[in-house]
Coordinates of C-alpha atoms and ligand atoms in Angstrom, one line a residue:
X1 CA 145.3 63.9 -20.2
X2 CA 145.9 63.2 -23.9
X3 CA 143.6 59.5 -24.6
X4 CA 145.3 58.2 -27.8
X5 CA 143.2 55.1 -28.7
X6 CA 145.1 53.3 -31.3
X7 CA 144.1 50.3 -33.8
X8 CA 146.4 47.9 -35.6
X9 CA 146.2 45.4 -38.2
X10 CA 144.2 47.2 -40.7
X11 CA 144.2 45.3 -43.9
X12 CA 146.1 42.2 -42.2
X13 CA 144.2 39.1 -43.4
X14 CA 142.7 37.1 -40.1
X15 CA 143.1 40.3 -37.9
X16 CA 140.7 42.6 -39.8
X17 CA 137.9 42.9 -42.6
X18 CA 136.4 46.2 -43.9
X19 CA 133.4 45.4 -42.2
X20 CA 134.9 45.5 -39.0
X21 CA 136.5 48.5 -39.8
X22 CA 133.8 50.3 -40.5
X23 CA 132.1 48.6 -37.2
X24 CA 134.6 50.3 -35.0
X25 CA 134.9 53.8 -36.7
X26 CA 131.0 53.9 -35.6
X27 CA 131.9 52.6 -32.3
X28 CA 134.3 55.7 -32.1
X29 CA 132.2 57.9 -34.0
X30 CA 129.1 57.7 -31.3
X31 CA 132.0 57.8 -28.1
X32 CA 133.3 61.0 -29.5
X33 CA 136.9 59.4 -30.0
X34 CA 139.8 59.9 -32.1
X35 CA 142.2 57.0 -32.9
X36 CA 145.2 56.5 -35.0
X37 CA 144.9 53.6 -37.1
X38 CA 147.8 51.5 -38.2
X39 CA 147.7 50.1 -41.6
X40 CA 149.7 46.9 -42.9
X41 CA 151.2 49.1 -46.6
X42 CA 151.8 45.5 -48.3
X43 CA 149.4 42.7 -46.4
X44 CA 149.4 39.5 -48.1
X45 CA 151.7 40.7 -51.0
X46 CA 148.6 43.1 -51.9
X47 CA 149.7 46.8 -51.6
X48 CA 147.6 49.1 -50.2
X49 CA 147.0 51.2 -53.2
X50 CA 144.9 48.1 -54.9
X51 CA 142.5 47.5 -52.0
X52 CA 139.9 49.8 -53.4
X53 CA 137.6 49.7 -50.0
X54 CA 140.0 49.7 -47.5
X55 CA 140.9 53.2 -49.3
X56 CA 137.7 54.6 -48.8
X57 CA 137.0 53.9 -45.4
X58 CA 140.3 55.0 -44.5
X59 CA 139.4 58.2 -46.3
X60 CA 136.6 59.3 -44.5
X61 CA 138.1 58.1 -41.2
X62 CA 141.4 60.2 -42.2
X63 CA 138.5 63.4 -42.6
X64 CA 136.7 62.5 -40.1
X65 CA 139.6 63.1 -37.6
X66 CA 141.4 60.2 -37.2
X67 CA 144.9 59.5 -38.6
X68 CA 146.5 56.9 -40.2
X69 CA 149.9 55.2 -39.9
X70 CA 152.3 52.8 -40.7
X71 CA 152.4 48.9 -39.6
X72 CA 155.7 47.5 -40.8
X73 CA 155.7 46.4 -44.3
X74 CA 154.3 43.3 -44.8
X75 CA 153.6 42.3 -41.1
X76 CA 156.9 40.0 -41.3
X77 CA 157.3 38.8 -37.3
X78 CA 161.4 40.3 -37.9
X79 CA 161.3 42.9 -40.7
X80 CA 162.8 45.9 -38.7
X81 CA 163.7 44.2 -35.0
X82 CA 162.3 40.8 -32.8
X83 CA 159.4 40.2 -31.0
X84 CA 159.8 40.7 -27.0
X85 CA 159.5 37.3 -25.2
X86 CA 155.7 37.7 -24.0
X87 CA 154.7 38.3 -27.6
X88 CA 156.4 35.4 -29.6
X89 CA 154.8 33.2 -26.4
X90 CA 151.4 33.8 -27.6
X91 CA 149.5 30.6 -28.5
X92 CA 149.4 31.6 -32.1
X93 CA 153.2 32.5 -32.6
X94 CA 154.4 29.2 -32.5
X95 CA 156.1 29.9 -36.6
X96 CA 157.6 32.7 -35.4
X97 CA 159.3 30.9 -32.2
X98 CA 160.9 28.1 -34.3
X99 CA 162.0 30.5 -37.0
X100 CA 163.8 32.3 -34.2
X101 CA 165.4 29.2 -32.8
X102 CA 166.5 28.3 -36.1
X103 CA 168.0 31.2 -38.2
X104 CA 168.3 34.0 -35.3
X105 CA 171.9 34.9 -36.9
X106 CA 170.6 35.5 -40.2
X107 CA 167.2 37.5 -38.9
X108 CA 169.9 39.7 -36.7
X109 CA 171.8 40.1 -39.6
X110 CA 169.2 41.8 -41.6
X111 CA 168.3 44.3 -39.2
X112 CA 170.9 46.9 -40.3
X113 CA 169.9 50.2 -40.6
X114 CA 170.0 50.6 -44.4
X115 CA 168.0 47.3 -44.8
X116 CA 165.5 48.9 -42.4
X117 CA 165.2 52.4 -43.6
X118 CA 164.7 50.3 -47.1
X119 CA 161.6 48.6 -45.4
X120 CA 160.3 51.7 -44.0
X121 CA 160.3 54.1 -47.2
X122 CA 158.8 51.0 -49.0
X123 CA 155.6 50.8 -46.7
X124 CA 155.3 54.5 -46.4
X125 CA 155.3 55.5 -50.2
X126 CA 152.9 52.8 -51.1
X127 CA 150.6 54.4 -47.9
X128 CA 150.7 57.8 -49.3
X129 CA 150.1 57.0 -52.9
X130 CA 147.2 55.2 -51.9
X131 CA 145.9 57.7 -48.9
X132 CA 147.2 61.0 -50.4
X133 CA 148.2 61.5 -46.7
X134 CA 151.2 62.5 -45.1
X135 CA 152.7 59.1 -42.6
X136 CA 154.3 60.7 -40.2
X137 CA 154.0 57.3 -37.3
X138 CA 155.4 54.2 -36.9
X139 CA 154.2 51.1 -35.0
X140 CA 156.1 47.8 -35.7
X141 CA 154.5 44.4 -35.7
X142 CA 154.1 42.1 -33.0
X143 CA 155.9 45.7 -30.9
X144 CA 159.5 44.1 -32.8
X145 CA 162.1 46.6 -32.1
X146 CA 166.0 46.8 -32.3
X147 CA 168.4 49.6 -31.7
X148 CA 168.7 50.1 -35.8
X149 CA 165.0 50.5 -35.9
X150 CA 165.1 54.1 -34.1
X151 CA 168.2 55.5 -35.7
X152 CA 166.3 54.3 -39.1
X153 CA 163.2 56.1 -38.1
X154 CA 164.8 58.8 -37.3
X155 CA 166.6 59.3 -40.6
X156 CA 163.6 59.0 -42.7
X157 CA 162.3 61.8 -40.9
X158 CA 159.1 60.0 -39.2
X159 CA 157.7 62.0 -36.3
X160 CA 157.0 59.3 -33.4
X161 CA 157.6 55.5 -33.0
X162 CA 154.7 54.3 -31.2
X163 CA 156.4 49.9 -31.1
X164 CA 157.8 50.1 -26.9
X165 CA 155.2 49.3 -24.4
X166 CA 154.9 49.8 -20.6
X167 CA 152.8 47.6 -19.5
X168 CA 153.4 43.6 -20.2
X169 CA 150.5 42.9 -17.7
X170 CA 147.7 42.1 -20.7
X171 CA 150.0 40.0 -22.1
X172 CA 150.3 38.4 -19.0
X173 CA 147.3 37.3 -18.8
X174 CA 146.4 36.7 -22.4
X175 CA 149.7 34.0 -21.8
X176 CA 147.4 32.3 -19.0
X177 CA 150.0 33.5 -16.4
X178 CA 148.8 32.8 -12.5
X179 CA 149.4 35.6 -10.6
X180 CA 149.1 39.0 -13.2
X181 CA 150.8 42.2 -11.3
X182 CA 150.6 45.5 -13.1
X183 CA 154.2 47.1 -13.5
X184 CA 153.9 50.4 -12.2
X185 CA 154.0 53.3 -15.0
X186 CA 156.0 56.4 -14.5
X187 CA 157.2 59.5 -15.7
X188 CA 160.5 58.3 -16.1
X189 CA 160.1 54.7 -17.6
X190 CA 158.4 57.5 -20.4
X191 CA 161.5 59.7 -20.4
X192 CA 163.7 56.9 -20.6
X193 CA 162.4 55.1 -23.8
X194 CA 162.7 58.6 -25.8
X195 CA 165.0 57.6 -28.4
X196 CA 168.2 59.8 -29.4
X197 CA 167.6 62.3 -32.2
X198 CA 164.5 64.0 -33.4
X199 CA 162.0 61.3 -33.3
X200 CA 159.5 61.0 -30.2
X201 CA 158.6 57.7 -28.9
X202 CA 155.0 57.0 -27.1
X203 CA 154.8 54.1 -25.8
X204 CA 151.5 52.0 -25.5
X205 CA 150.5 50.3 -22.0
X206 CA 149.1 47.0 -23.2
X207 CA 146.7 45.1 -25.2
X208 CA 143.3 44.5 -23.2
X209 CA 140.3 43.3 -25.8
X210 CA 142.3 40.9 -28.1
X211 CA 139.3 38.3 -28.3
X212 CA 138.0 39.6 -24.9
X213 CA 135.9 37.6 -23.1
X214 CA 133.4 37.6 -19.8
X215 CA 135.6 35.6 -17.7
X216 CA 138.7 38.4 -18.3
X217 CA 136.8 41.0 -18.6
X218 CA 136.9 42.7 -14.7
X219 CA 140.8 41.1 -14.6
X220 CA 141.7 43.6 -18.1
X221 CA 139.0 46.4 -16.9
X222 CA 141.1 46.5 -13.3
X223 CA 144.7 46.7 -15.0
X224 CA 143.2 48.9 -17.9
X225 CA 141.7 51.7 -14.8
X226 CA 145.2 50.9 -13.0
X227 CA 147.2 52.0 -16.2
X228 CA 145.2 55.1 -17.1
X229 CA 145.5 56.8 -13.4
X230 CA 149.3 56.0 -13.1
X231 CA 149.4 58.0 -16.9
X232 CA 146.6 60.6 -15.4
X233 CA 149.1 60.7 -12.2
X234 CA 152.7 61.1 -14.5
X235 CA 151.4 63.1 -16.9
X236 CA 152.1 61.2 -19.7
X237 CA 149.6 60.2 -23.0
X238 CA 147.5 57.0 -22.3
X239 CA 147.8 54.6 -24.9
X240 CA 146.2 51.5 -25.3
X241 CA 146.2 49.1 -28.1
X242 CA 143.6 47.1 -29.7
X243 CA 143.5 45.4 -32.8
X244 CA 140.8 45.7 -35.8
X245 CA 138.6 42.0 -35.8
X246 CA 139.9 40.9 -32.3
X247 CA 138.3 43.3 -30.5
X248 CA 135.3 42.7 -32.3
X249 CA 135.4 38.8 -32.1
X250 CA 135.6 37.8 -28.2
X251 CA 132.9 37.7 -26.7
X252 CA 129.2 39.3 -28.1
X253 CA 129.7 43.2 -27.2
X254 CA 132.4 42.7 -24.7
X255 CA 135.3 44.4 -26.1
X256 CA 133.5 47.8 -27.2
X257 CA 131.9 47.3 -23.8
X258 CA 135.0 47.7 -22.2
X259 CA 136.2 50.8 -23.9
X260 CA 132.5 52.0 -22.7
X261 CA 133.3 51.7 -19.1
X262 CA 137.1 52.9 -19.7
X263 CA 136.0 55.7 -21.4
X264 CA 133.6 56.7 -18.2
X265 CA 136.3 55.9 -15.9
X266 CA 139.1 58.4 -17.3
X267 CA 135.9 60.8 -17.5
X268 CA 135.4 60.6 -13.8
X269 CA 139.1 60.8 -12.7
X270 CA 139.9 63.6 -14.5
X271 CA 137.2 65.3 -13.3
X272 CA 137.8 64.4 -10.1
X273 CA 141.4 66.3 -10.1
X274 CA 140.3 68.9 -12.4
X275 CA 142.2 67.9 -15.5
X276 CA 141.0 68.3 -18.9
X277 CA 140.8 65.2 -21.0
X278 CA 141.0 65.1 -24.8
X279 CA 141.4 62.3 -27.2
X280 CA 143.5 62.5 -29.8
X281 CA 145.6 61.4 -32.5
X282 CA 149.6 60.0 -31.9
X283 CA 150.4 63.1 -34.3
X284 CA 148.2 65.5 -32.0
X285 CA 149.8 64.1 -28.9
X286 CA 153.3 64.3 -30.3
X287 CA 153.0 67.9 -30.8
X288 CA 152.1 68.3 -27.4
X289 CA 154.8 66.6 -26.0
X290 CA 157.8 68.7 -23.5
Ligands
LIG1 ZN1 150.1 43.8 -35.9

């Protein structure tokens, strides 16, 4: 099974510092792990080219085996789609919810597929000026999608959209929700999200370590073991999100603690059924794909 541990919110004020950054790419370094990090290109009107340390870490985690990719633009809630319901329900999206209610007609209206692909070639050039690095993935903010978004992708030639999840469980319970039940994850909810045209899409199960702590953590770990076997069992890349300070932030230790124990778990069931296990890069896993 291909692991693809993935990060976003590099740069994004709030969400990630360079210390943290550099925190985790030693947490990954000592597991063995390769991620694929996604970088905001213009975060708080500062492009990515002009934040000098950033650049270096993202260097040496870029020759180090990692990759880097793309975030949106600016980290806009509706620069190239909207937010699914579970998302804009989160505690801290209460802007984004009334700026929805209030000027849906004109956010829908922007979302055309020149205004998009636009958006997209903006954020990527300024990430390979500054990296010197091929972008060839794409993970929207807040996972905002629309129809236009794919066919925009698609014509500026990136490689795999990594924005569609299959798993709204975490959110679930990050949204307090009573009774959490995993959706079951298949072969063909995967085959079914693969967008027309050349571009790939792999989808990511669900956020488990935003601000994780001790009173979720056997709740996430259970739905995080769940998701993994059902993509050991359909043969599909296991993708799980997390994001650059949150995972850092919840309680002391817990959320690398978690990877810890998820890590040994997909160990053992692989194992178990014979199957090799690799972690890689979205990029690596894309070229894998049938
Ligand atoms: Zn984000």
């Amino acid at each position: 099974m291909n692991f693809c541990f993935t990060v976003d919110d590099v740069c994004f004020e709030g969400y990630s510092t360079e210390a943290h950054l550099k925190h985790l790419l030693e947490f990954l370094g000592d597991a063995g792990v390769r991620a694929t990090f996604f970088a905001v290109p213009l975060a708080q009107g500062v492009p990515l080219t002009q934040r000098l340390g950033y650049i270096r870490v993202l260097e040496q985690a870029i020759a180090d085996g990692h990759e880097v990719a793309q975030h949106g633009l600016e980290h806009d809630r509706f620069e190239v789609g909207i937010p699914p319901e579970m998302i804009l329900a989160l505690p801290h999206e209460g802007p984004a919810r009334e700026r929805l209610a209030k000027d849906r007609e004109a956010i829908e209206a922007a979302l055309q597929v020149d205004k998009i692909r636009g958006r997209l070639a903006q954020g990527r050039r300024i990430m390979e000026d500054a990296l010197g690095a091929k972008v060839v993935g794409f993970r929207a903010p807040c996972l905002q999608v629309c129809d236009n978004l794919f066919l925009a992708l698609d014509a500026e030639g990136y490689r795999y959209d990594s924005s569609r999840h299959l798993q709204p469980a975490g959110w679930d319970i990050l949204n307090g929700k009573e009774s959490v039940a995993p959706e079951p994850i298949t072969r063909e909810m995967f085959r079914r999200l693969q967008p027309p045209g050349n571009l790939r899409a792999i989808p990511l199960t669900t956020e488990y370590t935003w601000y994780l702590n001790r009173e979720r953590f056997a709740l996430t770990l259970n739905l995080a073991k769940h998701d993994a076997q059902a993509c050991i069992t359909a043969g599909i890349p296991f993708v799980p999100i997390c994001h650059v300070s949150p995972i850092q932030a919840g309680d002391p230790d817990a959320g690398f603690q978690f990877y810890r124990e998820l890590f040994a778990f997909v160990r053992d069931r692989c194992a178990d059924r014979d199957e090799p296990l690799s972690f890689v890069t979205l990029a690596d896993a894309c070229q894998t794909l049938s």
